[in-house]
Amino acid sequence: MAAWGERLAGVRGVLLDISGVLYDGGEDGGSPIPGSVEAVARLKRSRLKVRFCTNESQKSRGNLVGLLRHLGFDISEGEVTAPAPAASLILKERGLRPHLLVHDGVRSEFDQNDTSNPNCVVIADAGEAFSYQNMNKAFQVLMELENPVLISLGKGRYYKETSGLMLDVGAYTKALEYACGVEAEVVGKPSPEYFRSALKEMAVEAHEAVMIGDDIVGDVGGAQSCGMRALQVRTGKFRPSDERHPEVKADGYVDNLAQAVDLLLQHADK
Amino acid sequence: MAAWGERLAGVRGVLLDISGVLYDGGEDGGSPIPGSVEAVARLKRSRLKVRFCTNESQKSRGNLVGLLRHLGFDISEGEVTAPAPAASLILKERGLRPHLLVHDGVRSEFDQNDTSNPNCVVIADAGEAFSYQNMNKAFQVLMELENPVLISLGKGRYYKETSGLMLDVGAYTKALEYACGVEAEVVGKPSPEYFRSALKEMAVEAHEAVMIGDDIVGDVGGAQSCGMRALQVRTGKFRPSDERHPEVKADGYVDNLAQAVDLLLQHADK
């Protein structure tokens, strides 16, 4: 593999995944990954542009940022690309009235959307709200539509909490896709539109940007499909088998965000 | 299309789906589809062999037969092919210890299986028991196995109860398949092994048998793949669009079981 200097040459902007890179979530709110608070601070003091690009769909952007600030991170709402506010905009643009199969913590992101007489379903990481009753209700709404529209906030398979691996929204989206014979539109990683909207906010071209994430498919594969470079951290949901993934090869594997930032500050923008 | 006489020539055995053909289920136990009680009685008085082939996986075979007898049907346990007892046998043959993600009503079918220290997951139509917690537990069991085995009792998309359409086991199986990167083994329709076991019990060859069901894919397509003929009834989960299905074409469409039996008694075995 090429030397780090070559692999990181010309990087001007950095996209950071949040869960599994900055912190590990949990019922107690979670805890920072060692070294990540300082790493973010160092990045932000550098000449590199930084933006946070998450698929978090259980919490509103405000609640997520509040939690991260409480854990010590220097982060503000305006620096975060999150799927729920992105979906809310898309719904308004297309005149869609959602039936929401979402966690209560993210419902406020859809306050500006008309939810009467729904003509689509929005599914997010609803956690415990993925009851049979709630899934069946969303299924019935879709089956009554002539042209069923299903919007999925990300398509993650699972994520890691301190208590263990947890099923993510992608699994439940597959269930509805199969039952209704539809294909969901994804708002969130690895959707190319989603990465591009984050790049646009940062005013950086894809070939000048690097994504840092713990998900070999959603973060690394997705970013590379957009023409970005991508590093995988060995924290969060990382598994050793990811480094032998049959389809996706990261531009580099690092132990954690702190090591990624060391390398970036040493080699990028040269 | 050929005349009925030609389409039904040489039929010696009839496989009947239960839900949506004999009766429509519901929280009150359900109600017989008009004409079906008589139709079953007439079939059993004829020279045709009859067997019931169901994907019912919420109730034990005993409970299902009890309900049907209460509704007026002439049916006994020995005449029913059902996925839970079939799966229980397979588990024993292969030394598999299941983690059961099933409805309490069917749990007794697995009384003879060792469920300690599970090395596979069996998923059935669990209904309300498809909680996030139960799904996540099954997911975690699979993720901890070196060679994860997922056995699904059928792969139906949905079924119809008196209160409306209900998500079936297939949707939840897709969720676990996607999350774990595995493919489930199906015990139930449309698995060819399952149809063959029903034919064997009836001592009838596939080309001498006709399946009567309400599911264009699971019943009609599955039976045809085994070399049987198949009729779709316009009851249960039937939808008018089924008659224009892109991949499956029934050997005939009939209004209900009563009409199918009229035609069979008139034309079969000649």
Coordinates of C-alpha atoms in Angstrom, one line a residue:
Chain A
M1 CA 0.0 0.0 0.0
A2 CA 1.2 3.5 -0.8
A3 CA 2.8 5.6 2.0
W4 CA 0.4 7.7 4.1
G5 CA 1.8 10.9 2.6
E6 CA 0.6 9.8 -0.8
R7 CA -2.7 8.5 0.3
L8 CA -3.6 11.7 2.2
A9 CA -2.1 14.2 -0.3
G10 CA -4.4 17.1 -1.1
V11 CA -7.0 16.5 1.6
R12 CA -8.7 19.8 2.6
G13 CA -11.8 18.5 4.3
V14 CA -12.6 15.8 6.8
L15 CA -16.1 14.1 7.3
L16 CA -16.4 12.4 10.6
D17 CA -18.9 9.7 11.5
I18 CA -20.2 10.2 15.1
S19 CA -21.3 6.9 16.7
G20 CA -18.4 4.5 17.0
V21 CA -15.9 7.2 16.1
L22 CA -16.5 10.0 18.6
Y23 CA -18.3 7.9 21.2
D24 CA -20.0 4.6 21.9
G25 CA -23.7 5.0 22.7
G26 CA -25.6 3.3 25.5
E27 CA -28.6 3.7 27.8
D28 CA -26.6 5.9 30.1
G29 CA -25.9 8.3 27.2
G30 CA -22.6 6.6 26.3
S31 CA -19.0 7.5 26.7
P32 CA -16.3 9.1 24.5
I33 CA -13.9 6.9 22.7
P34 CA -10.5 7.5 24.3
G35 CA -8.6 10.3 22.5
S36 CA -11.5 11.4 20.4
V37 CA -12.4 14.6 22.3
E38 CA -8.8 15.9 21.8
A39 CA -8.6 14.6 18.2
V40 CA -11.7 16.7 17.2
A41 CA -10.3 19.7 19.0
R42 CA -6.9 19.4 17.2
L43 CA -8.7 18.9 13.8
K44 CA -10.7 22.1 14.4
R45 CA -7.6 24.1 15.3
S46 CA -6.0 22.9 12.0
R47 CA -6.4 24.3 8.5
L48 CA -8.6 21.3 7.5
K49 CA -12.3 21.8 7.2
V50 CA -14.4 19.5 9.4
R51 CA -18.0 18.3 9.2
F52 CA -19.9 15.6 11.1
C53 CA -21.9 13.2 8.9
T54 CA -24.1 10.8 10.9
N55 CA -26.9 8.3 10.3
E56 CA -28.1 8.9 13.9
S57 CA -31.9 8.8 13.6
Q58 CA -33.1 8.1 17.2
K59 CA -32.2 11.6 18.5
S60 CA -32.9 15.1 17.1
R61 CA -29.8 16.9 15.9
G62 CA -30.2 19.3 18.9
N63 CA -30.3 16.4 21.4
L64 CA -27.3 14.6 19.8
V65 CA -25.2 17.8 19.9
G66 CA -26.2 18.4 23.5
L67 CA -25.1 14.9 24.4
L68 CA -21.8 15.2 22.6
R69 CA -21.1 18.6 24.2
H70 CA -21.8 17.1 27.6
L71 CA -19.2 14.4 26.8
G72 CA -16.7 17.2 26.1
F73 CA -16.8 17.5 22.3
D74 CA -16.5 20.9 20.5
I75 CA -19.5 20.6 18.1
S76 CA -22.5 22.7 17.1
E77 CA -25.7 21.9 15.3
G78 CA -24.7 23.7 12.2
E79 CA -21.7 21.4 11.7
V80 CA -23.8 18.2 11.6
T81 CA -25.4 16.5 8.6
A82 CA -28.1 14.2 9.9
P83 CA -30.8 12.2 8.0
A84 CA -33.9 13.4 9.8
P85 CA -33.6 17.1 9.0
A86 CA -32.5 16.2 5.4
A87 CA -35.6 14.0 5.0
S88 CA -37.9 16.7 6.4
L89 CA -36.7 19.0 3.6
I90 CA -37.2 16.4 0.9
L91 CA -40.7 15.6 2.1
K92 CA -41.7 19.3 1.9
E93 CA -40.1 19.7 -1.6
R94 CA -42.1 16.7 -2.9
G95 CA -45.4 17.4 -1.2
L96 CA -45.1 14.2 0.8
R97 CA -47.1 13.7 4.1
P98 CA -45.3 11.1 6.2
H99 CA -46.5 8.4 8.4
L100 CA -43.6 8.3 10.9
L101 CA -42.2 5.0 12.1
V102 CA -39.5 6.7 14.2
H103 CA -38.2 7.0 17.8
D104 CA -39.9 9.6 19.9
G105 CA -36.6 11.4 20.3
V106 CA -36.4 12.4 16.6
R107 CA -40.1 13.2 16.0
S108 CA -39.6 16.9 16.6
E109 CA -37.4 17.1 13.4
F110 CA -40.7 16.6 11.5
D111 CA -42.7 19.3 13.2
Q112 CA -42.8 21.3 10.0
N113 CA -44.3 18.3 8.0
D114 CA -47.9 17.7 7.5
T115 CA -48.6 14.1 8.8
S116 CA -52.4 14.0 8.1
N117 CA -53.7 11.6 5.5
P118 CA -50.2 10.1 4.9
N119 CA -49.0 9.4 1.4
C120 CA -45.6 7.9 2.3
V121 CA -43.8 6.2 5.2
V122 CA -40.6 7.4 6.8
I123 CA -38.7 4.7 8.8
A124 CA -35.8 5.5 11.1
D125 CA -34.0 3.7 13.9
A126 CA -37.1 3.4 16.1
G127 CA -35.5 1.0 18.6
E128 CA -38.1 -0.3 21.1
A129 CA -40.8 1.4 19.0
F130 CA -40.2 -1.3 16.3
S131 CA -43.2 -3.2 17.8
Y132 CA -45.3 -5.6 15.7
Q133 CA -48.2 -3.2 16.0
N134 CA -46.1 -0.2 14.7
M135 CA -44.5 -2.2 11.9
N136 CA -47.9 -3.5 10.9
K137 CA -49.4 0.0 10.8
A138 CA -46.6 1.2 8.5
F139 CA -47.1 -1.8 6.3
Q140 CA -50.9 -1.2 6.1
V141 CA -50.3 2.5 5.2
L142 CA -48.0 1.4 2.3
M143 CA -50.4 -1.3 1.1
E144 CA -53.2 1.3 0.8
L145 CA -51.1 3.6 -1.4
E146 CA -51.3 3.3 -5.2
N147 CA -47.7 4.3 -5.5
P148 CA -46.1 3.4 -2.2
V149 CA -43.2 5.6 -1.1
L150 CA -40.9 4.3 1.6
I151 CA -38.1 6.6 2.9
S152 CA -35.5 5.0 5.1
L153 CA -33.1 7.1 7.2
G154 CA -30.0 5.1 6.5
K155 CA -29.9 1.4 5.8
G156 CA -27.5 0.2 8.6
R157 CA -27.6 -3.5 9.5
Y158 CA -26.7 -3.0 13.2
Y159 CA -24.7 -0.8 15.6
K160 CA -22.9 -1.4 18.8
E161 CA -24.0 -0.1 22.2
T162 CA -22.2 -0.7 25.4
S163 CA -24.7 -3.5 26.1
G164 CA -24.1 -5.2 22.8
L165 CA -25.0 -5.3 19.1
M166 CA -28.4 -3.7 18.2
L167 CA -30.5 -4.1 15.1
D168 CA -30.5 -1.0 13.0
V169 CA -33.1 0.6 10.7
G170 CA -31.9 -1.3 7.6
A171 CA -33.2 -4.6 8.9
Y172 CA -36.7 -3.3 9.4
T173 CA -36.6 -1.5 6.1
K174 CA -35.9 -4.8 4.4
A175 CA -38.9 -6.3 6.2
L176 CA -41.2 -3.6 4.7
E177 CA -39.6 -3.8 1.3
Y178 CA -40.2 -7.5 1.1
A179 CA -43.7 -7.4 2.5
C180 CA -44.8 -4.6 0.2
G181 CA -42.7 -5.3 -2.9
V182 CA -41.2 -1.8 -2.9
E183 CA -37.7 -0.4 -2.8
A184 CA -36.9 2.2 -0.1
E185 CA -35.3 5.5 -0.9
V186 CA -32.4 6.0 1.5
V187 CA -31.7 9.4 3.1
G188 CA -28.4 9.0 4.9
K189 CA -25.2 7.1 4.3
P190 CA -24.4 5.4 1.9
S191 CA -26.6 7.4 -0.4
P192 CA -24.4 9.5 -2.7
E193 CA -26.8 12.5 -2.5
Y194 CA -26.3 12.5 1.3
F195 CA -22.5 12.6 1.1
R196 CA -22.7 15.3 -1.6
S197 CA -24.9 17.5 0.6
A198 CA -22.3 17.2 3.4
L199 CA -19.5 18.1 1.0
K200 CA -21.4 21.1 -0.3
E201 CA -22.0 22.4 3.3
M202 CA -18.2 22.1 3.7
A203 CA -17.4 23.7 0.3
V204 CA -15.0 20.9 -0.5
E205 CA -14.8 18.7 -3.6
A206 CA -15.1 15.0 -3.2
H207 CA -11.5 14.3 -4.3
E208 CA -10.2 16.7 -1.6
A209 CA -12.2 15.0 1.2
V210 CA -11.7 12.0 3.4
M211 CA -14.4 10.2 5.4
I212 CA -13.5 8.6 8.7
G213 CA -16.0 6.0 10.0
D214 CA -16.4 2.6 11.7
D215 CA -18.7 1.1 9.1
I216 CA -16.9 -0.6 6.2
V217 CA -19.9 -0.5 3.9
G218 CA -21.9 2.6 4.9
D219 CA -19.0 4.9 5.7
V220 CA -16.0 3.6 3.7
G221 CA -17.8 2.1 0.6
G222 CA -20.3 4.9 0.4
A223 CA -17.8 7.7 0.5
Q224 CA -15.5 6.0 -2.0
S225 CA -18.4 5.6 -4.4
C226 CA -18.7 9.4 -4.3
G227 CA -15.0 9.9 -5.2
M228 CA -13.9 10.5 -1.7
R229 CA -11.1 8.8 0.2
A230 CA -12.1 6.9 3.4
L231 CA -10.4 5.5 6.5
Q232 CA -11.9 2.9 8.8
V233 CA -11.3 3.2 12.5
R234 CA -10.9 0.0 14.6
T235 CA -13.5 1.2 17.1
G236 CA -17.3 1.1 17.3
K237 CA -18.8 -1.7 15.2
F238 CA -15.4 -2.5 13.5
R239 CA -14.7 -6.2 13.2
P240 CA -11.3 -7.7 12.2
S241 CA -13.0 -9.3 9.2
D242 CA -13.8 -5.8 7.8
E243 CA -10.1 -5.6 6.7
R244 CA -10.7 -8.6 4.4
H245 CA -14.1 -7.4 3.2
P246 CA -14.9 -8.9 -0.2
E247 CA -16.0 -5.7 -1.9
V248 CA -14.7 -2.7 0.0
K249 CA -11.1 -1.7 0.8
A250 CA -10.5 1.4 2.9
D251 CA -7.7 3.8 1.9
G252 CA -6.4 3.0 5.3
Y253 CA -7.2 1.4 8.6
V254 CA -6.4 3.2 11.9
D255 CA -6.7 2.2 15.5
N256 CA -9.0 5.1 16.4
L257 CA -9.8 8.7 15.5
A258 CA -6.8 10.0 17.4
Q259 CA -4.4 8.1 15.1
A260 CA -6.3 9.2 12.0
V261 CA -5.9 12.8 13.1
D262 CA -2.2 12.3 13.8
L263 CA -1.8 11.1 10.2
L264 CA -3.9 13.8 8.7
L265 CA -2.1 16.6 10.5
Q266 CA 1.2 15.1 9.4
H267 CA 0.4 14.4 5.7
A268 CA -2.7 16.3 4.5
D269 CA -2.7 19.6 2.6
K270 CA 0.9 19.2 1.5
Chain B
M1 CA -56.9 -21.5 -21.9
A2 CA -57.6 -25.2 -22.1
A3 CA -61.0 -26.5 -20.9
W4 CA -61.3 -27.6 -17.3
G5 CA -61.6 -31.2 -18.3
E6 CA -58.2 -31.1 -19.8
R7 CA -56.6 -29.0 -17.1
L8 CA -57.8 -31.3 -14.3
A9 CA -57.4 -34.7 -16.1
G10 CA -55.8 -37.4 -14.0
V11 CA -55.9 -35.6 -10.7
R12 CA -56.0 -38.1 -7.8
G13 CA -55.0 -36.0 -4.9
V14 CA -55.8 -32.5 -3.6
L15 CA -53.7 -30.4 -1.3
L16 CA -55.6 -27.7 0.5
D17 CA -54.2 -24.6 2.0
I18 CA -56.1 -23.7 5.2
S19 CA -56.0 -20.0 6.0
G20 CA -57.8 -18.0 3.4
V21 CA -59.2 -21.1 1.7
L22 CA -61.0 -22.9 4.6
Y23 CA -61.4 -19.9 6.9
D24 CA -60.4 -16.3 7.5
G25 CA -58.5 -16.0 10.8
G26 CA -59.2 -13.3 13.4
E27 CA -58.8 -12.5 17.1
D28 CA -62.2 -14.1 17.7
G29 CA -60.9 -17.3 16.1
G30 CA -62.1 -16.5 12.7
S31 CA -65.0 -17.7 10.5
P32 CA -65.4 -20.3 7.7
I33 CA -65.3 -19.0 4.1
P34 CA -68.9 -19.6 2.8
G35 CA -69.3 -23.0 1.2
S36 CA -65.9 -24.3 2.4
V37 CA -67.2 -26.6 5.2
E38 CA -69.4 -28.4 2.7
A39 CA -66.7 -28.4 0.0
V40 CA -64.3 -30.3 2.3
A41 CA -67.0 -32.8 3.2
R42 CA -67.8 -33.4 -0.4
L43 CA -64.1 -33.9 -1.3
K44 CA -63.7 -36.4 1.5
R45 CA -66.7 -38.4 0.3
S46 CA -65.2 -38.5 -3.2
R47 CA -62.5 -40.9 -4.6
L48 CA -59.9 -38.1 -4.4
K49 CA -57.3 -38.1 -1.7
V50 CA -57.2 -35.0 0.4
R51 CA -54.4 -33.5 2.6
F52 CA -54.1 -30.1 4.3
C53 CA -50.9 -28.2 3.7
T54 CA -50.5 -25.1 5.8
N55 CA -47.9 -22.6 6.7
E56 CA -49.7 -21.8 10.0
S57 CA -47.0 -21.3 12.5
Q58 CA -48.8 -19.4 15.3
K59 CA -50.8 -22.4 16.6
S60 CA -49.8 -26.0 17.3
R61 CA -51.3 -28.5 14.9
G62 CA -53.6 -29.7 17.7
N63 CA -54.9 -26.2 18.3
L64 CA -55.4 -25.5 14.6
V65 CA -57.4 -28.7 14.1
G66 CA -59.5 -27.9 17.2
L67 CA -60.4 -24.5 15.9
L68 CA -61.3 -25.9 12.5
R69 CA -63.4 -28.7 14.0
H70 CA -65.2 -26.1 16.1
L71 CA -65.9 -24.1 12.9
G72 CA -67.5 -27.3 11.4
F73 CA -64.7 -28.8 9.3
D74 CA -64.1 -32.6 9.1
I75 CA -60.3 -32.6 9.7
S76 CA -57.9 -34.5 12.0
E77 CA -54.3 -33.9 13.0
G78 CA -53.0 -36.7 10.9
E79 CA -54.3 -35.1 7.7
V80 CA -52.3 -31.9 8.3
T81 CA -48.8 -31.0 7.1
A82 CA -47.6 -28.0 9.2
P83 CA -44.1 -26.4 9.4
A84 CA -43.5 -26.5 13.2
P85 CA -43.7 -30.3 13.6
A86 CA -41.7 -30.7 10.3
A87 CA -39.0 -28.3 11.7
S88 CA -38.9 -30.1 15.0
L89 CA -38.0 -33.3 13.2
I90 CA -35.3 -31.6 11.1
L91 CA -33.7 -30.1 14.2
K92 CA -33.5 -33.4 15.9
E93 CA -32.0 -35.1 12.8
R94 CA -29.3 -32.4 12.5
G95 CA -28.5 -32.1 16.2
L96 CA -29.6 -28.4 16.2
R97 CA -30.6 -26.7 19.5
P98 CA -33.0 -23.9 18.6
H99 CA -33.4 -20.4 20.0
L100 CA -37.2 -20.0 19.3
L101 CA -38.6 -16.7 18.0
V102 CA -42.1 -18.1 17.8
H103 CA -45.6 -17.4 19.1
D104 CA -46.4 -19.0 22.5
G105 CA -49.2 -20.9 20.8
V106 CA -46.8 -23.1 18.8
R107 CA -44.0 -23.5 21.4
S108 CA -45.3 -26.9 22.5
E109 CA -44.4 -28.3 19.1
F110 CA -40.8 -28.0 20.1
D111 CA -41.1 -29.8 23.5
Q112 CA -38.9 -32.6 22.2
N113 CA -36.1 -30.2 21.2
D114 CA -33.2 -29.2 23.4
T115 CA -33.2 -25.4 23.6
S116 CA -30.2 -25.0 25.9
N117 CA -27.0 -23.3 24.5
P118 CA -28.7 -22.7 21.1
N119 CA -26.8 -23.2 17.9
C120 CA -29.5 -22.0 15.5
V121 CA -32.5 -19.7 15.4
V122 CA -36.0 -20.8 14.4
I123 CA -38.3 -18.0 13.4
A124 CA -42.1 -18.4 12.9
D125 CA -45.1 -16.1 12.6
A126 CA -44.6 -14.7 16.1
G127 CA -47.2 -11.9 15.8
E128 CA -47.0 -9.5 18.8
A129 CA -44.0 -11.4 20.0
F130 CA -42.0 -9.7 17.2
S131 CA -40.9 -7.0 19.6
Y132 CA -37.6 -5.2 19.2
Q133 CA -36.3 -7.0 22.2
N134 CA -37.1 -10.5 20.9
M135 CA -35.8 -9.7 17.4
N136 CA -32.6 -8.3 18.8
K137 CA -32.1 -11.4 21.0
A138 CA -32.4 -13.7 17.9
F139 CA -30.0 -11.4 16.0
Q140 CA -27.5 -11.6 18.8
V141 CA -27.7 -15.4 19.0
L142 CA -27.0 -15.6 15.3
M143 CA -24.1 -13.1 15.4
E144 CA -22.4 -15.2 18.1
L145 CA -22.5 -18.4 16.0
E146 CA -19.5 -19.2 13.8
N147 CA -21.8 -20.8 11.2
P148 CA -25.2 -19.1 11.8
V149 CA -28.2 -21.3 10.9
L150 CA -31.6 -19.5 10.5
I151 CA -34.7 -21.7 9.9
S152 CA -37.8 -19.9 8.9
L153 CA -41.3 -21.5 9.0
G154 CA -42.5 -20.3 5.7
K155 CA -41.6 -17.0 4.0
G156 CA -45.0 -15.4 3.6
R157 CA -45.1 -11.6 3.1
Y158 CA -48.5 -11.1 4.8
Y159 CA -51.8 -12.7 5.4
K160 CA -55.3 -11.4 5.9
E161 CA -57.2 -11.4 9.1
T162 CA -60.7 -10.1 9.5
S163 CA -59.2 -6.9 10.9
G164 CA -56.9 -6.4 7.9
L165 CA -53.6 -7.4 6.4
M166 CA -50.9 -8.6 8.8
L167 CA -47.1 -8.9 8.4
D168 CA -46.0 -12.5 8.1
V169 CA -42.8 -14.3 9.1
G170 CA -41.1 -13.7 5.7
A171 CA -40.7 -10.0 6.4
Y172 CA -39.0 -10.6 9.8
T173 CA -36.9 -13.3 8.2
K174 CA -35.6 -10.8 5.6
A175 CA -34.7 -8.4 8.5
L176 CA -32.5 -11.1 10.2
E177 CA -31.0 -12.2 6.9
Y178 CA -30.0 -8.7 6.0
A179 CA -28.6 -7.9 9.5
C180 CA -26.6 -11.1 9.8
G181 CA -25.7 -11.6 6.2
V182 CA -27.2 -15.1 6.1
E183 CA -29.8 -16.9 4.1
A184 CA -32.6 -18.7 5.9
E185 CA -33.6 -22.3 5.3
V186 CA -37.3 -22.4 4.7
V187 CA -39.5 -25.1 6.2
G188 CA -43.0 -24.6 4.8
K189 CA -44.4 -23.5 1.4
P190 CA -42.9 -22.8 -1.1
S191 CA -40.1 -25.1 -0.2
P192 CA -40.1 -28.1 -2.6
E193 CA -39.1 -30.5 0.2
Y194 CA -42.2 -29.4 2.1
F195 CA -44.6 -30.0 -0.7
R196 CA -43.0 -33.4 -1.4
S197 CA -43.4 -34.5 2.2
A198 CA -47.1 -33.7 1.9
L199 CA -47.4 -35.6 -1.4
K200 CA -45.6 -38.6 0.2
E201 CA -48.0 -38.7 3.1
M202 CA -50.9 -38.8 0.6
A203 CA -49.1 -41.4 -1.6
V204 CA -49.7 -39.4 -4.7
E205 CA -47.3 -38.3 -7.4
A206 CA -46.8 -34.6 -8.1
H207 CA -48.3 -34.8 -11.6
E208 CA -51.4 -36.4 -10.1
A209 CA -51.9 -33.7 -7.5
V210 CA -53.4 -30.2 -7.5
M211 CA -52.8 -27.5 -4.8
I212 CA -55.6 -25.1 -4.0
G213 CA -54.5 -21.9 -2.3
D214 CA -55.0 -18.2 -1.9
D215 CA -51.2 -17.2 -2.3
I216 CA -50.1 -16.8 -5.9
V217 CA -46.4 -17.2 -5.0
G218 CA -46.3 -19.5 -1.9
D219 CA -49.1 -21.9 -2.9
V220 CA -49.5 -21.7 -6.7
G221 CA -45.9 -21.0 -7.7
G222 CA -44.4 -23.3 -5.1
A223 CA -46.6 -26.3 -6.1
Q224 CA -46.0 -25.7 -9.8
S225 CA -42.3 -25.7 -9.2
C226 CA -42.7 -29.2 -7.8
G227 CA -44.6 -30.4 -10.9
M228 CA -48.0 -30.1 -9.4
R229 CA -51.0 -28.2 -10.8
A230 CA -52.4 -25.4 -8.8
L231 CA -55.6 -23.3 -8.5
Q232 CA -55.9 -19.9 -6.9
V233 CA -59.1 -19.1 -5.0
R234 CA -60.4 -15.5 -5.0
T235 CA -60.7 -15.6 -1.2
G236 CA -58.3 -14.8 1.7
K237 CA -55.3 -12.7 0.6
F238 CA -56.2 -13.0 -3.1
R239 CA -55.9 -9.6 -4.9
P240 CA -57.2 -9.0 -8.5
S241 CA -53.6 -8.2 -9.6
D242 CA -52.6 -11.8 -8.8
E243 CA -54.3 -12.8 -12.1
R244 CA -51.7 -10.6 -13.9
H245 CA -48.7 -11.8 -11.8
P246 CA -45.5 -11.3 -13.8
E247 CA -44.0 -14.7 -13.0
V248 CA -46.7 -17.1 -11.8
K249 CA -49.8 -18.2 -13.7
A250 CA -52.2 -20.6 -12.0
D251 CA -53.7 -23.5 -13.8
G252 CA -57.0 -21.9 -13.0
Y253 CA -58.6 -19.2 -10.9
V254 CA -61.8 -20.0 -9.0
D255 CA -64.1 -17.9 -6.8
N256 CA -63.7 -20.1 -3.8
L257 CA -63.0 -23.6 -2.6
A258 CA -66.7 -24.6 -3.3
Q259 CA -66.2 -23.8 -7.0
A260 CA -62.9 -25.6 -7.1
V261 CA -64.5 -28.7 -5.7
D262 CA -67.4 -28.5 -8.1
L263 CA -64.9 -28.5 -11.0
L264 CA -62.7 -31.3 -9.5
L265 CA -65.6 -33.6 -8.9
Q266 CA -66.8 -33.0 -12.4
H267 CA -63.5 -33.3 -14.2
A268 CA -60.8 -35.0 -12.2
D269 CA -59.9 -38.7 -12.3
K270 CA -61.4 -39.2 -15.7

